[in-house]
Coordinates of C-alpha atoms and ligand atoms in Angstrom, one line a residue:
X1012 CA 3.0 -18.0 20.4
X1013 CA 0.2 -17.4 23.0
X1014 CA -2.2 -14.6 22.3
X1015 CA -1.4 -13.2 25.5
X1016 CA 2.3 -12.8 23.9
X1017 CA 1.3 -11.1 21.0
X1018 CA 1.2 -7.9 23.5
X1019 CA -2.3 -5.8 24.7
X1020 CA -4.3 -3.8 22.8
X1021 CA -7.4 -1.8 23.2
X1022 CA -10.7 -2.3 22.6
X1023 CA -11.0 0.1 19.8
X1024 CA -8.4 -0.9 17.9
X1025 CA -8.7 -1.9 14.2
X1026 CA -8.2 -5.6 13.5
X1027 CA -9.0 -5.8 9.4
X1028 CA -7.9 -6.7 6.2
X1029 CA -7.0 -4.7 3.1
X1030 CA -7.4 -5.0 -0.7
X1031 CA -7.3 -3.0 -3.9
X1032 CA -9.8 -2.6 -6.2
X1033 CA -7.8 -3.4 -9.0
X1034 CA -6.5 -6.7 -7.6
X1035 CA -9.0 -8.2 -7.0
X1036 CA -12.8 -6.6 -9.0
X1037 CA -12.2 -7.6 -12.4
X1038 CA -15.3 -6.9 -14.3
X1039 CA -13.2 -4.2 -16.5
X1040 CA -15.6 -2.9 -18.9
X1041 CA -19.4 -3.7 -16.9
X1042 CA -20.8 -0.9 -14.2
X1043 CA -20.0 1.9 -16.4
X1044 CA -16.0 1.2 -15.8
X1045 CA -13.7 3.1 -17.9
X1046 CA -10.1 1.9 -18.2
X1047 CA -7.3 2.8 -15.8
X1048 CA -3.4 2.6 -16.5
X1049 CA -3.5 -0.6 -15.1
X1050 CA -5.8 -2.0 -18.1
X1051 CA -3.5 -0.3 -20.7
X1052 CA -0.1 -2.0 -18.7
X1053 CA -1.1 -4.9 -18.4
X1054 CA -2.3 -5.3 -21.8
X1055 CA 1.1 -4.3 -23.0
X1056 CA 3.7 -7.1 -23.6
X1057 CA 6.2 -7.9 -21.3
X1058 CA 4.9 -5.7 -18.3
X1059 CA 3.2 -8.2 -16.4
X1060 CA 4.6 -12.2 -15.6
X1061 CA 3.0 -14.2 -17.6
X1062 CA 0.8 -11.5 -19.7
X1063 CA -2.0 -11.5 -16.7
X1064 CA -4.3 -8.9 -16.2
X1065 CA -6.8 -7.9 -13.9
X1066 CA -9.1 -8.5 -16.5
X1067 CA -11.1 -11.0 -14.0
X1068 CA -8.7 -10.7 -11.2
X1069 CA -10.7 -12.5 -8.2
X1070 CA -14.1 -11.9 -10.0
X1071 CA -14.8 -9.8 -6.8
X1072 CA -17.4 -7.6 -8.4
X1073 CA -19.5 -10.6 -9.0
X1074 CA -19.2 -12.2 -5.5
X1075 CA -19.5 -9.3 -3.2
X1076 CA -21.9 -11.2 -0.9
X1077 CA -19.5 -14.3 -0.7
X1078 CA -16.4 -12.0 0.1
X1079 CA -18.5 -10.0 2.3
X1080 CA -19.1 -13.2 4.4
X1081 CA -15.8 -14.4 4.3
X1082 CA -14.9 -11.2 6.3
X1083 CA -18.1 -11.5 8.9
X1084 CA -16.4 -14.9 9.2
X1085 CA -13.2 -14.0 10.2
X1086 CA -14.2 -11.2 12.7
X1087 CA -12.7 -8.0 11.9
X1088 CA -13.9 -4.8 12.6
X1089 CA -12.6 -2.8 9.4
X1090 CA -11.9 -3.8 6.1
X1091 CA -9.7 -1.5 3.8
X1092 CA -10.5 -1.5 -0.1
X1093 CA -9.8 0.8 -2.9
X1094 CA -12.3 3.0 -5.1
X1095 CA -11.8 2.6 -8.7
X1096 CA -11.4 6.1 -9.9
X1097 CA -12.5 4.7 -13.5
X1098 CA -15.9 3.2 -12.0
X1099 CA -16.8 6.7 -10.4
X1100 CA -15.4 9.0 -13.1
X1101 CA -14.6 7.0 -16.4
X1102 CA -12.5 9.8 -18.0
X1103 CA -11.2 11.3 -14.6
X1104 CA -13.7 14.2 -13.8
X1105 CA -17.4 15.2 -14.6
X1106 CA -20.3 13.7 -12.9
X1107 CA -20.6 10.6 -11.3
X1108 CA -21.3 7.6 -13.0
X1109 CA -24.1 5.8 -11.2
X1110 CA -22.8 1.9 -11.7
X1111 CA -19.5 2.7 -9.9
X1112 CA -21.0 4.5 -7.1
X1113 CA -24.1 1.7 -6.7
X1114 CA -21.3 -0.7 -6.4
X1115 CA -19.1 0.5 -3.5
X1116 CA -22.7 1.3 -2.0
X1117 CA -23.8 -2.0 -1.7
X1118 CA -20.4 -2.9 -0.3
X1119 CA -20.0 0.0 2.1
X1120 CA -23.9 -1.3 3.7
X1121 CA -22.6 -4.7 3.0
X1122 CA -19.8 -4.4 5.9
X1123 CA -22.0 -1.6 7.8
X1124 CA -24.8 -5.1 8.0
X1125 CA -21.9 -7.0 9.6
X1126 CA -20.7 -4.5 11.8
X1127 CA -17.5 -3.8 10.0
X1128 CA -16.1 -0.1 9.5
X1129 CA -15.5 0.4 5.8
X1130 CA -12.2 2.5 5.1
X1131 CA -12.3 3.3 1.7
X1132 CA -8.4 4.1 0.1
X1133 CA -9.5 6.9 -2.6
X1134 CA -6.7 5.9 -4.7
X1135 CA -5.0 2.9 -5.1
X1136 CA -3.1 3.1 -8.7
X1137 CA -5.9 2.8 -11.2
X1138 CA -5.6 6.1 -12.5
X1139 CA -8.3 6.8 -15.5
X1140 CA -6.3 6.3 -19.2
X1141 CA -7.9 9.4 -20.2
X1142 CA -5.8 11.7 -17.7
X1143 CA -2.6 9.9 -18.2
X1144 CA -3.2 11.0 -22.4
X1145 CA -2.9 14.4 -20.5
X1146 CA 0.8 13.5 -19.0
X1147 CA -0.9 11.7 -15.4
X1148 CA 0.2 12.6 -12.2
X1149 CA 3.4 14.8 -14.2
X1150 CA 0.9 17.4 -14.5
X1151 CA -0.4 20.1 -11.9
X1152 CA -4.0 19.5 -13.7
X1153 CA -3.8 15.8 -12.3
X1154 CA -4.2 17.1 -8.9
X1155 CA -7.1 19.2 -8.9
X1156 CA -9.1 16.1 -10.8
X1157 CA -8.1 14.2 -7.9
X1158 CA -9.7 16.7 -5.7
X1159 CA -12.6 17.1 -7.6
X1160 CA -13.0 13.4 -7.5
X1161 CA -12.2 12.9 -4.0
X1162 CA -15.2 15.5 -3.4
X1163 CA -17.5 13.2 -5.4
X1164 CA -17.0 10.1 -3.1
X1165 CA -17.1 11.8 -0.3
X1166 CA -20.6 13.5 -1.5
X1167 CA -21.6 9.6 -2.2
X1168 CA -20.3 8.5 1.2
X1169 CA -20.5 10.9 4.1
X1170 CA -23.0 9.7 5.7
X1171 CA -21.8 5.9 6.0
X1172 CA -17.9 6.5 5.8
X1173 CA -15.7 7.8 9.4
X1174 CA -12.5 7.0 7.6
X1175 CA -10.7 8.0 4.7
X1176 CA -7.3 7.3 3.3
X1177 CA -6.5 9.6 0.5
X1178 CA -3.3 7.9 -1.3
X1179 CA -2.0 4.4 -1.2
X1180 CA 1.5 4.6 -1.3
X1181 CA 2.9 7.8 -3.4
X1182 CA 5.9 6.3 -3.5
X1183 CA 5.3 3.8 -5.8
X1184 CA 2.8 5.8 -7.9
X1185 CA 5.4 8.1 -8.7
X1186 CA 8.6 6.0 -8.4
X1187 CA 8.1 2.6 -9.7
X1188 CA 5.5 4.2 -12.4
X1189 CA 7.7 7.1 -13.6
X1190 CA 11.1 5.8 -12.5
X1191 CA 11.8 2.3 -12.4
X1192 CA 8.9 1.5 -14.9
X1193 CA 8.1 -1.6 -13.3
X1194 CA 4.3 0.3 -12.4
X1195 CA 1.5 1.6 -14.9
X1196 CA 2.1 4.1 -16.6
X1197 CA 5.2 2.2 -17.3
X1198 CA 7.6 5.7 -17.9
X1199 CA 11.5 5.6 -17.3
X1200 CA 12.2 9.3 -16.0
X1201 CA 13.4 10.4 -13.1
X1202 CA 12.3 14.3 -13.8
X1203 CA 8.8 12.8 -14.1
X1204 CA 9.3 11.1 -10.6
X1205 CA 9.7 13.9 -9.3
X1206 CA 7.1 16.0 -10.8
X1207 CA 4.3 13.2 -9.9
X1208 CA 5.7 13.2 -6.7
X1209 CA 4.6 16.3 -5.8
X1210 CA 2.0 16.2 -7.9
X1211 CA -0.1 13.1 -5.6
X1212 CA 1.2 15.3 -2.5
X1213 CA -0.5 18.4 -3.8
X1214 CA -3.5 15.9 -4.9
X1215 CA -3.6 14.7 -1.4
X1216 CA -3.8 18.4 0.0
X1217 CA -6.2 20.0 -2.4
X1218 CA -8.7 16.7 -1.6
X1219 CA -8.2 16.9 2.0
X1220 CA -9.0 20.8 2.1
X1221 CA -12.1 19.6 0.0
X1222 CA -13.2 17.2 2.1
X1223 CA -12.8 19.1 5.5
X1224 CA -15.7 21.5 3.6
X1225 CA -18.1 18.7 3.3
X1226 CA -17.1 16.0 6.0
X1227 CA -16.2 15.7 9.6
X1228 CA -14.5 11.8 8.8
X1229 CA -10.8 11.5 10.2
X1230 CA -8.6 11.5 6.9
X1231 CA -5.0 9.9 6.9
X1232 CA -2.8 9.0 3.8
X1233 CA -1.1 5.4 3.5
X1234 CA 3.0 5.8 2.9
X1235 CA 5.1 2.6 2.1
X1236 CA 7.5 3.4 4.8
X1237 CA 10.9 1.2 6.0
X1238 CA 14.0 1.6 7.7
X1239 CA 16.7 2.1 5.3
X1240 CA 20.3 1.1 6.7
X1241 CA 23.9 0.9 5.6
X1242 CA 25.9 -2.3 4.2
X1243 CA 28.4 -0.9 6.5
X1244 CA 29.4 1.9 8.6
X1245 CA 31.6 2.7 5.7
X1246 CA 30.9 6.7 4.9
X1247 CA 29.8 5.9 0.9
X1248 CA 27.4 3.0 2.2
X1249 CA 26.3 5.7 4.8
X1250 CA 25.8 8.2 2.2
X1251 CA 23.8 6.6 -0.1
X1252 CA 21.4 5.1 2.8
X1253 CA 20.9 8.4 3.6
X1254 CA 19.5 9.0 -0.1
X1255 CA 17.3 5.9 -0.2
X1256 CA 16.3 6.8 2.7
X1257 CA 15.2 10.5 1.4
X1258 CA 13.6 8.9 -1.8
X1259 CA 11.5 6.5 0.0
X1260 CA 10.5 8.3 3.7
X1261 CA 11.6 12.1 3.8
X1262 CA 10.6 12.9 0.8
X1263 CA 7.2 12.4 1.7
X1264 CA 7.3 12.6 5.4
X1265 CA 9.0 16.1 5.8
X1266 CA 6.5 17.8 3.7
X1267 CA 3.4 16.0 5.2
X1268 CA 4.4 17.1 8.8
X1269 CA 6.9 19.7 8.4
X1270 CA 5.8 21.4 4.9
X1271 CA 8.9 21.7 3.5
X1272 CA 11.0 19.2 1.3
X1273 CA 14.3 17.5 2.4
X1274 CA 17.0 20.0 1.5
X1275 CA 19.5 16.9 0.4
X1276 CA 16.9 15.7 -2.0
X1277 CA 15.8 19.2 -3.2
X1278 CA 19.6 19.8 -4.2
X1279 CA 19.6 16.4 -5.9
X1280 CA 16.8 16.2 -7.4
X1281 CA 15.5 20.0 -8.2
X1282 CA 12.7 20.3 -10.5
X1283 CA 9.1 20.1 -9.1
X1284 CA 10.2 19.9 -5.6
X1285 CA 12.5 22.5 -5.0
X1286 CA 10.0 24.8 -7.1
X1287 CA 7.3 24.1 -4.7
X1288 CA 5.7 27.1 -3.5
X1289 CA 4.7 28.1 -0.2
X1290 CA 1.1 27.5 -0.7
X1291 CA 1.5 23.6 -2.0
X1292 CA 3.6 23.1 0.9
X1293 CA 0.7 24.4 3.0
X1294 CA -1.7 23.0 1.3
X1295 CA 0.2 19.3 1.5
X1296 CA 1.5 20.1 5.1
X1297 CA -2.2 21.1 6.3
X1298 CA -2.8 18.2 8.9
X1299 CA -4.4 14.8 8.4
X1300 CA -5.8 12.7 11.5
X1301 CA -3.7 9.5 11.0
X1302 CA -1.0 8.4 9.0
X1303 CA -1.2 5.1 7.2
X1304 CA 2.0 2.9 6.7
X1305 CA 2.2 -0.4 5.2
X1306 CA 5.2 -1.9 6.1
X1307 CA 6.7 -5.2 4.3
X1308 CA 11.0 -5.3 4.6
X1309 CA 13.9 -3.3 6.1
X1310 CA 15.9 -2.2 3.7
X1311 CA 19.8 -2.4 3.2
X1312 CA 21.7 -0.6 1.3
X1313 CA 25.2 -0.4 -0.3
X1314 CA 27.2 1.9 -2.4
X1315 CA 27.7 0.1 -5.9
X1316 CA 31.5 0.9 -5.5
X1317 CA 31.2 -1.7 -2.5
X1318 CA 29.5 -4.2 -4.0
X1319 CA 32.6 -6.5 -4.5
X1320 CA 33.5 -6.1 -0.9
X1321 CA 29.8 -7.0 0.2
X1322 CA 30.6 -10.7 0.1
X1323 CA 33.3 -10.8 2.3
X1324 CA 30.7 -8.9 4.5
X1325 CA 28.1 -12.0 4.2
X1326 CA 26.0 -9.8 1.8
X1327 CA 24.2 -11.0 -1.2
X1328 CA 23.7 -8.3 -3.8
X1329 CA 21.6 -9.5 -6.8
X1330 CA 24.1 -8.2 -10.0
X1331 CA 22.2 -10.3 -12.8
X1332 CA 19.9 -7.3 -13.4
X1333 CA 20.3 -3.8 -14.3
X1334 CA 20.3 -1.1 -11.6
X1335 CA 16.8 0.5 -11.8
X1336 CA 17.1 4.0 -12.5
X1337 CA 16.7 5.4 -8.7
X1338 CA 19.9 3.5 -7.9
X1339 CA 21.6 4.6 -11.1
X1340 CA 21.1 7.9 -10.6
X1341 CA 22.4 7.5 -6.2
X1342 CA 24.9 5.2 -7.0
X1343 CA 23.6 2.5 -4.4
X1344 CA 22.3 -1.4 -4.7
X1345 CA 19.7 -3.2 -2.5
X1346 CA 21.3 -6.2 -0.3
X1347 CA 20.5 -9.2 1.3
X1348 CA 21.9 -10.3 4.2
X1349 CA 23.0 -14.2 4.3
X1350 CA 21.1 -16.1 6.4
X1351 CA 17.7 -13.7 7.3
X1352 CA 14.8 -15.4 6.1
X1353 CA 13.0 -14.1 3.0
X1354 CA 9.3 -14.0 1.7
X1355 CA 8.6 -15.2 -1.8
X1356 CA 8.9 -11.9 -3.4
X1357 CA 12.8 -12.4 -2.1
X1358 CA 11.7 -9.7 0.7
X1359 CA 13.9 -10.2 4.1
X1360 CA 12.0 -10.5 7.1
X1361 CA 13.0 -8.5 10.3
X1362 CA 9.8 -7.3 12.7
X1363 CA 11.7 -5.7 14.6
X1364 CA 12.3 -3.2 11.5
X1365 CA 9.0 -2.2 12.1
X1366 CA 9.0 -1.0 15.6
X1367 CA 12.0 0.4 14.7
X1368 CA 10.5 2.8 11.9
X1369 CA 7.1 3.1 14.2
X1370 CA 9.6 4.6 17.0
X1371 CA 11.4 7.5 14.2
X1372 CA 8.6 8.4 12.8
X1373 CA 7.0 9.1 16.6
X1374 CA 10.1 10.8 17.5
X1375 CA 11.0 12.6 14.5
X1376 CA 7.7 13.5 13.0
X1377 CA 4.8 13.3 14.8
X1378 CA 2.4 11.8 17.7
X1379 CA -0.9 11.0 15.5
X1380 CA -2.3 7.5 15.5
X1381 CA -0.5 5.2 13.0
X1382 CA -2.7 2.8 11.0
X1383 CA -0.9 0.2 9.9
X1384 CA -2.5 -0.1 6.7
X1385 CA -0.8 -3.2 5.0
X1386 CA 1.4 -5.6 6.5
X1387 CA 1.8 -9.4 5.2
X1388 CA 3.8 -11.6 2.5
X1389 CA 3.7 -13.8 -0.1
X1390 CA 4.5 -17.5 0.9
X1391 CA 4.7 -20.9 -1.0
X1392 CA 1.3 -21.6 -0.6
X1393 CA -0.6 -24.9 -2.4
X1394 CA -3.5 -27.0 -1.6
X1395 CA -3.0 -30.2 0.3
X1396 CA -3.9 -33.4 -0.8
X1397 CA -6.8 -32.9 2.3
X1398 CA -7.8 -29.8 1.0
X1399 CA -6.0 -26.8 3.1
X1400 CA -3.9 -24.8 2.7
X1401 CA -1.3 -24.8 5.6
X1402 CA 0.4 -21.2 5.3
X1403 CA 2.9 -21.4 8.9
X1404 CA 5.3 -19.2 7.3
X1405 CA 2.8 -16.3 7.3
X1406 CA 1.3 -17.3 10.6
X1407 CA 4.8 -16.7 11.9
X1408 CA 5.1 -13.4 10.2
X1409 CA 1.9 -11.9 10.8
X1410 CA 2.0 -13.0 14.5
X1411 CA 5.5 -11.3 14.8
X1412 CA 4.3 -8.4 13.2
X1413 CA 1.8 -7.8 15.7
X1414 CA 4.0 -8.1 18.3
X1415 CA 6.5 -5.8 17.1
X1416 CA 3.2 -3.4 16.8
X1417 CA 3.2 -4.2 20.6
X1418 CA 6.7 -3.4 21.4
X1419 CA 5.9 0.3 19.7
X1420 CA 3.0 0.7 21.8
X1421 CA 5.2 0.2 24.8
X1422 CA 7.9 2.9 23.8
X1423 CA 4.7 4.9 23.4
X1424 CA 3.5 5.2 19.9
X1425 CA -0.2 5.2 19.0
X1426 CA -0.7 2.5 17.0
X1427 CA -4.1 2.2 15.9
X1428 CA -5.0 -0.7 14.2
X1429 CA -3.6 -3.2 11.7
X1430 CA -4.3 -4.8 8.5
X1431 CA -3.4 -7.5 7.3
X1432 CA -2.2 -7.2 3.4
X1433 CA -4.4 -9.7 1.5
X1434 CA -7.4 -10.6 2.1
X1435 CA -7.6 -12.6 -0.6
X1436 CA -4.9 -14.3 -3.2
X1437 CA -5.2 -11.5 -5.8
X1438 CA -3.5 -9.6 -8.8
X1439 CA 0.1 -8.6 -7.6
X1440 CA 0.8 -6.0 -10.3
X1441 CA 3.6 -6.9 -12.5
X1442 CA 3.8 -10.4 -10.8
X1443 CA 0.7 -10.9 -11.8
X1444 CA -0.8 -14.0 -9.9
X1445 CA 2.5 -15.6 -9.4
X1446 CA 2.8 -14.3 -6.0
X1447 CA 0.2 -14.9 -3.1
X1448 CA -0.4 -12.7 -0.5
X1449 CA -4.2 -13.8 0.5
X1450 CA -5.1 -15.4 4.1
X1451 CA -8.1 -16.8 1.5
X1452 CA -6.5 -19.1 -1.6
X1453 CA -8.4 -17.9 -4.3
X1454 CA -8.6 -20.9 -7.4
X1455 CA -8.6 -18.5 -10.1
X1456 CA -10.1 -21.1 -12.7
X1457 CA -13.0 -22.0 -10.4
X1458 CA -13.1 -18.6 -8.4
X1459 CA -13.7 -20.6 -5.5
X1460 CA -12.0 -19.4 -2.1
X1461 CA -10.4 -21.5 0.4
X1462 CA -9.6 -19.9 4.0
X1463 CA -5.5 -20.8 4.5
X1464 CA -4.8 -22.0 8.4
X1465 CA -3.4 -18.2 8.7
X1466 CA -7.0 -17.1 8.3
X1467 CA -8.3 -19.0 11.5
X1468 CA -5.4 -18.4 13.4
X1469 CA -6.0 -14.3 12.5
X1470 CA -9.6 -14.8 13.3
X1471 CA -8.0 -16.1 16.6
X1472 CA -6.3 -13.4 17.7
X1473 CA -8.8 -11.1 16.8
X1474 CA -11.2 -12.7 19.1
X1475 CA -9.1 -13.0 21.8
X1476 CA -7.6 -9.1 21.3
X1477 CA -11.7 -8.2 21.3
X1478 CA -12.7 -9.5 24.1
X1479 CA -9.6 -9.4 26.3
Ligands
FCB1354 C1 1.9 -2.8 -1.7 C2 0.6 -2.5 -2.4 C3 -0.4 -3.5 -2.4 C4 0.2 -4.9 -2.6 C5 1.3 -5.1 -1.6 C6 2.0 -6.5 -1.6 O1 2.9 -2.1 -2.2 O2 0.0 -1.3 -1.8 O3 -1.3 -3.2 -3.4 O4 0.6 -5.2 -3.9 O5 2.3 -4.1 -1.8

């Protein structure tokens, strides 16, 4: 694809790279650190392939400066990381600690050196141990730490920081941590779901109201987004859909930008949501300046009274496994179709999805810029007997990303900037470092770093998007 095909877009637009701090700091107990969920999961047996943990992760902590050039090299104008809530507060709330601050200092004036905005994500997933003891994000209490810690950072960081992302992804916070059980802290209850679903939204609210006191940054919030469709247009496939599809968007969406909770899932569900008062759902509903959606897969979905049928459909529906608990509870299944090319975490790839989902969220919720936040895979990657790393599978994904990004500028969304999801090769939670997602192959026994051919070609199309 020439770069001219990959579609127009402004100067100002955000060409970066994301991590998490988990995924990729290591250095666990130095700085100060206390210990997050993450620390406690994957130190458990059996949560993580092959018992990793982020223990060392990409030893990121101890080659800042190295990292740091690796993204002067490749010419973006943003980088998005995570703040370790354990480095800053090592039980959750009090006082700052002075290591985890000095850190995220040096690498906030590292990218500010090289002319790279830093957007700090407040939260990615590390919550500290010591407020999950108290019940985590199930209890109201959780929130107002989060506020209270979001005030500290933003107290540290005013002065260098223009953009904030409160959350990264709620969804799996509260779903695959409380539901599905697949994410620290590793619970299997759908009543806590729910509960720590409202209570990151209500976090997100109370930190935004107190950083509009102290700051004058735009603040957005990162959902894991997709478009959710039917097997079939038969009604039960349509049905269930429509409840993924509550689960994974509305449920986050409608109270965001229209401070109320979808009724469908507030009659399902009950508990914390539909006992939301007034107040949280002003409080959530208040108004951020962008919205932040990483978007991987569409997603298909099937009634499990269908799943014989599917074949005969050209389906694929994985049966060796359990249903995880959201689709026990609706009834439905995840499918493949036959013949749409998947990533190697078995993700389909469809780019189109993502205009698609760019479009309803314009039309259906609101006109704010869109971040995309995280977009990228996981490929087959290995070294070459020369050396390289010749990642064409994520070229081809990335570059049709971006166009897709293009089509949804055309139909007139404000798409702001995009990141590409890794950086580096790094710690993918309970895959631990079986999967890749870097555009840098990171040799975890040597910690050395290897830019993959995706890496030049993204620096390419940087370039050629900065100065066209
Ligand atoms: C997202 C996470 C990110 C990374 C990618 C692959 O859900 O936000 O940390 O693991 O998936």
């Amino acid at each position: 694809m020439t770069d001219l095909e990959l579609g127009n877009f402004g100067r100002d637009f955000f060409w970066g790279t994301a991590t998490a701090s988990y995924q990729i700091e290591g250095a666990v107990s130095e700085g100060g650190r206390g210990t997050s969920i993450w620390d406690t999961f994957s130190h458990s047996d059996g949560k993580v392939t092959n018992g990793d943990t982020g223990d060392i992760a990409c030893d990121h902590y101890h080659r800042l400066e190295e990292d740091l050039d690796l993204l002067g090299q490749l010419g973006v104008s943003t980088y998005r990381f995570s703040l370790a809530w354990p480095r800053i507060q090592p039980d959750g709330s009090g006082k700052p600690n002075q290591g985890g601050i000095d850190f995220y200092a040096r690498l906030i004036d590292g990218l500010l050196e090289r002319n790279i905005e830093p957007v700090p994500t407040i939260y990615h997933w590390d919550l500290p141990q010591s407020l999950q003891d108290k019940g985590g994000w199930k209890m109201r209490e959780t929130s107002y730490r989060f506020a209270d810690y979001a005030g500290v950072v933003t107290d540290a960081f005013k002065d260098r920081v223009k953009h904030w992302i409160t959350l990264n992804e709620p969804w799996c916070s509260a779903w695959l941590g409380y539901a599905v059980g697949v994410h620290a802290p590793g619970e299997t209850n759908i009543d806590s779901a729910v509960a720590a679903t409202h209570h990151l939204l209500l976090g997100h609210g109370l930190a935004l109201q107190q950083m509009r006191s102290m700051t004058e940054a735009k603040i957005g919030i990162t959902l894991n987004l997709s478009v959710v469709r039917p097997a079939s247009q038969d009604r039960a496939d349509i049905e269930v859909a429509r409840l993924v599809d509550g689960n994974l968007n509305r449920i986050f969406l409608d109270p965001i930008f229209k401070k109320q909770y979808p009724g469908d899932l507030v009659s399902h569900y009950g508990g914390a949501i539909a006992d939301a008062t007034t107040e949280d759902l002003e409080t959530i509903g208040q108004g951020i300046d962008f919205l932040g959606v990483n978007f991987y897969f569409p997603s298909i979905v099937i009634a499990r009274q269908n799943i014989d049928k599917a074949r005969s459909q050209g389906l694929y529906v994985d049966t060796s496994r359990e249903p995880n608990l959201i689709d026990a509870d609706f009834g439905s299944a995840g499918v493949h179709r036959m013949g749409v090319k998947r990533t190697a975490m078995d993700w389909e790839i469809e780019a189109g999805a993502l205009t698609e989902l760019l479009v309803r969220v314009h039309d259906e919720y609101s006109t704010l810029p869109i971040m995309i936040t995280e977009n990228g895979c996981a490929t087959h990657d290995y070294v070459n007997p020369s050396g390289k790393v010749i990642d064409d599978d994520r070229i081809e994904y990335i570059e049709s990303h971006i166009a897709a990004l293009a089509s949804a500028i055309e139909k007139g969304v404000d798409v702001a900037g995009y990141f590409v999801w890794s950086l580096l090769d790094n710690f993918e939670w309970a895959y631990g470092y079986s999967r890749r997602f870097g555009i840098v192959w990171v040799d975890y026994e040597t910690q050395r770093r290897i830019p993959k051919k995706s890496f030049y070609r993204y620096k390419e199309i940087i370039k050629a998007a900065r100065d066209a």
